[in-house]
CSV table of C-alpha atoms in Angstrom, one decimal:
chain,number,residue,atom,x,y,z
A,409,UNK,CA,25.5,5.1,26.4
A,410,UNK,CA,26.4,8.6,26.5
A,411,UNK,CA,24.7,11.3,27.8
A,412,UNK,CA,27.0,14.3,27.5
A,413,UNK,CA,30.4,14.9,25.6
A,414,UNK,CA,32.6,17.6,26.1
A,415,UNK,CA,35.2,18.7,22.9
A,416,UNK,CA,37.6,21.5,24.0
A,417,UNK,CA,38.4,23.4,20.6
A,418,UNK,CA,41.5,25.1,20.0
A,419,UNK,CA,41.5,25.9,16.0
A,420,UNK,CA,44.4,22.9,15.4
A,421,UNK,CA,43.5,20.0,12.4
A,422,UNK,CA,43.2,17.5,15.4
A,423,UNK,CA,40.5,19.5,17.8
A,424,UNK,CA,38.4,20.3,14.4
A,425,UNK,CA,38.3,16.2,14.0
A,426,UNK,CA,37.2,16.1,17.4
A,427,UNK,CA,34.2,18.7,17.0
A,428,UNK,CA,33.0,16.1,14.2
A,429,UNK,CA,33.5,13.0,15.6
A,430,UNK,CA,32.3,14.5,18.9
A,431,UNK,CA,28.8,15.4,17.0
A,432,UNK,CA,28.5,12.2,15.4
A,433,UNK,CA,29.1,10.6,18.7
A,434,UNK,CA,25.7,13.1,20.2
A,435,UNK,CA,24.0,13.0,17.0
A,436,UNK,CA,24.1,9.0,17.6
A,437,UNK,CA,22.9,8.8,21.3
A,438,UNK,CA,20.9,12.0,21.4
A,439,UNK,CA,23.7,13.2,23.8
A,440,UNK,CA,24.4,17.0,25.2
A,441,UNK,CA,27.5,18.5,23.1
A,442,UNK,CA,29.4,20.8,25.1
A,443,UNK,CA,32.3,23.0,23.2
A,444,UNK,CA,34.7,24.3,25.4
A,445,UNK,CA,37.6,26.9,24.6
A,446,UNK,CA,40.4,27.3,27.5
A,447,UNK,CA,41.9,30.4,26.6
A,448,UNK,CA,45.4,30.4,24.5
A,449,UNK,CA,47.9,32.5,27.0
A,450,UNK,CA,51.1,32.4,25.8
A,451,UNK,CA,51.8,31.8,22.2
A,452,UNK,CA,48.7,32.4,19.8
A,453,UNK,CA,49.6,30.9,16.1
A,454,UNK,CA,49.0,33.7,13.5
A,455,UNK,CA,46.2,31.6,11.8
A,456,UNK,CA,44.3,31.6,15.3
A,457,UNK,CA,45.1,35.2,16.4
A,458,UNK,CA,44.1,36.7,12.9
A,459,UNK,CA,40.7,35.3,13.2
A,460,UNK,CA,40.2,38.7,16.3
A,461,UNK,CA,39.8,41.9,14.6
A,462,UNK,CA,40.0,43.8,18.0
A,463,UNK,CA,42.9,46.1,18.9
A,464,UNK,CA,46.0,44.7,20.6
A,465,UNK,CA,46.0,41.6,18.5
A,466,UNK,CA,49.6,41.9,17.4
A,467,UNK,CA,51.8,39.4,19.7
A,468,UNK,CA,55.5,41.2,21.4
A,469,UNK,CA,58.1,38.9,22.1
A,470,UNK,CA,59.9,39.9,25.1
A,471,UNK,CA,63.6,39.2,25.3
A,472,UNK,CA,64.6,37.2,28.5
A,473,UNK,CA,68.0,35.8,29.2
A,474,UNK,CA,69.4,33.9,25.9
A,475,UNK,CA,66.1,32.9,24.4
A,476,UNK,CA,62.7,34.5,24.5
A,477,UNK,CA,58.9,34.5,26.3
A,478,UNK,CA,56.2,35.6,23.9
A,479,UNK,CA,53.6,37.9,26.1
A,480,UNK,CA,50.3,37.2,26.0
A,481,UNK,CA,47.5,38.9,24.1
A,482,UNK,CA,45.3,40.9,26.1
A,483,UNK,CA,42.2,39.3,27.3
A,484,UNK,CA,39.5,40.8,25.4
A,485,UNK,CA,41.3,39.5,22.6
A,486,UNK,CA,41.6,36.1,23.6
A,487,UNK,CA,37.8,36.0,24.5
A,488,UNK,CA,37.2,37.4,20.8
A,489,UNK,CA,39.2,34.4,19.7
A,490,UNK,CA,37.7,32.0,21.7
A,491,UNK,CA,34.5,33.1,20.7
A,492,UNK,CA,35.0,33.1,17.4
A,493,UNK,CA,36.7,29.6,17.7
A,494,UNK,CA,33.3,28.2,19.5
A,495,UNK,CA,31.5,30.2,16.8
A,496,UNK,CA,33.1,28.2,14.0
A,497,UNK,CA,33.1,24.5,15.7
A,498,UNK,CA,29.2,25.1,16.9
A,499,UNK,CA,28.7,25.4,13.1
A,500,UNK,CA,30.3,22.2,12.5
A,501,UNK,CA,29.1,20.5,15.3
A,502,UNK,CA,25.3,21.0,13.7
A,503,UNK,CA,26.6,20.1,10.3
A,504,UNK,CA,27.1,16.4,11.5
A,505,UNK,CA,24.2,16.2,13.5
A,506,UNK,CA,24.2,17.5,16.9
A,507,UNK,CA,21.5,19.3,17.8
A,508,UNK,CA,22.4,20.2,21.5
A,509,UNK,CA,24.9,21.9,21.4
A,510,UNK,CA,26.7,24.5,24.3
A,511,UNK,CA,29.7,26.6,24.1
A,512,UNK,CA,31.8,28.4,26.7
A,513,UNK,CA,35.3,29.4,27.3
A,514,UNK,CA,37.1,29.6,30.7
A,515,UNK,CA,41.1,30.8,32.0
A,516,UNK,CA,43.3,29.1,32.9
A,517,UNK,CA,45.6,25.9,32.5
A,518,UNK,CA,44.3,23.4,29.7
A,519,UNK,CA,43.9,20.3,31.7
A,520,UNK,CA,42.3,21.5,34.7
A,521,UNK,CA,39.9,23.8,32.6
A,522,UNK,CA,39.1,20.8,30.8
A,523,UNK,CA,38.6,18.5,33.4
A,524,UNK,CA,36.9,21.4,35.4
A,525,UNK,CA,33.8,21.8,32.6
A,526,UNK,CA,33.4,18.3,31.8
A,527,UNK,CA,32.7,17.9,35.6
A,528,UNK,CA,30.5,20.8,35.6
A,529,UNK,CA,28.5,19.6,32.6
A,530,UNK,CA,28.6,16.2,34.0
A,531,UNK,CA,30.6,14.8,31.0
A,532,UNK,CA,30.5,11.0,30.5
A,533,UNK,CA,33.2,11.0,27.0
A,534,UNK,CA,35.6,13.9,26.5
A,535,UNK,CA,36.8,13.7,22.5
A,536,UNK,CA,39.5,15.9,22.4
A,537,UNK,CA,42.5,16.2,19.6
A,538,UNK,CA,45.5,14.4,20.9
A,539,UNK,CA,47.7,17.5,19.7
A,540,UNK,CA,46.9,21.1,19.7
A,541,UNK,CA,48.5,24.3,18.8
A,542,UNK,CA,52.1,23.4,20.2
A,543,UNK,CA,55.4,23.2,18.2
A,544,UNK,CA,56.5,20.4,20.1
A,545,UNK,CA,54.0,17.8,18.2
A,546,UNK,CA,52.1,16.6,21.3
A,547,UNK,CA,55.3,14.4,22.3
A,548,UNK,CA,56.2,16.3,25.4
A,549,UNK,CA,55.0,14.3,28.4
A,550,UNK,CA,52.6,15.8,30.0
A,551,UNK,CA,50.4,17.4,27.5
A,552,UNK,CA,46.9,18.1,27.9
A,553,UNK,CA,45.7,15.3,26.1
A,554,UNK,CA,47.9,13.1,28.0
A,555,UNK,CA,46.4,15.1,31.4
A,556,UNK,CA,43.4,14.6,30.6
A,557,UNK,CA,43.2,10.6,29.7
A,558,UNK,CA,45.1,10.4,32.7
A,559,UNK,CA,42.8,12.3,35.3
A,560,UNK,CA,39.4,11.9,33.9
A,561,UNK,CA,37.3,9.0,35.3
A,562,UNK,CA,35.0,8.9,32.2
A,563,UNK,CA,35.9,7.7,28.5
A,564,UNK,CA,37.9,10.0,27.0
A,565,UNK,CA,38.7,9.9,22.6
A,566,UNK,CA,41.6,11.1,21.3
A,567,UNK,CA,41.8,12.1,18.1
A,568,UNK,CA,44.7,12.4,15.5
């Protein structure tokens, strides 16, 4: 039934039940897992950006008009997270059972990075955690889960 599943990882509770249910889901059909990080511009939680050791890791806020616009880490940084991110779920992902299992990371929006791998892996099921990093709780329309369900043409999981 499947062939190849794309889970995008982003270090929240939800995307490390995706990574599991994701290999369970490969382990199950012998099925291609692909693990993709899009990397996190903007606001980086402390929990995720501690996990780099590299320099430049510490997160300015910059003060613009009454509230405020975090900058973003520098990119070596967010590739050393993101690697360290695919690291982590790639371990997991063998743990229940895959046993083919890719990882890469890519720029750029989370939706269209998404949606941009799991056409260039040929993706057939993208499980992905229906909320990430953001403060908001997922409830904003227009998230990338909500993206994503919306604008891929395969099956696409979503996981609490």
């Amino acid at each position: 039934m499947f062939k190849s599943i794309l889970v995008p990882v982003d270090g929240s509770e939800s995307s490390d039940k995706a990574v599991a249910l994701g290999a369970d889901i490969a382990s199950k059909y012998d099925a291609r897992l692909h693990l993709i990080n899009v990397l996190l511009y903007g606001h980086v939680p402390d929990s995720i950006r501690n996990l780099s050791d590299k320099p430049g890791g510490e997160q300015p806020a910059m003060a613009v008009g009454a509230g405020y616009v975090e900058a973003s880490l520098p990119h070596e940084v967010l590739e050393d997270i993101a690697d360290k991110l695919l690291e982590r779920a790639k371990k997991t992902a063998e743990e229940h059972g895959a046993s083919n299992v890719s990882t890469s990371w890519r720029g750029g929006s989370a939706s269209n990075g998404i949606l941009e791998q799991a056409k260039e892996v040929e993706a057939d099921a993208i499980v992905m955690g229906s909320r990430g990093l953001s403060d908001l709780k997922g409830l904003v329309v227009g998230s990338v889960s909500h993206k994503v369900q919306h604008l891929f043409e395969g099956t696409v999981i979503s996981v609490k």
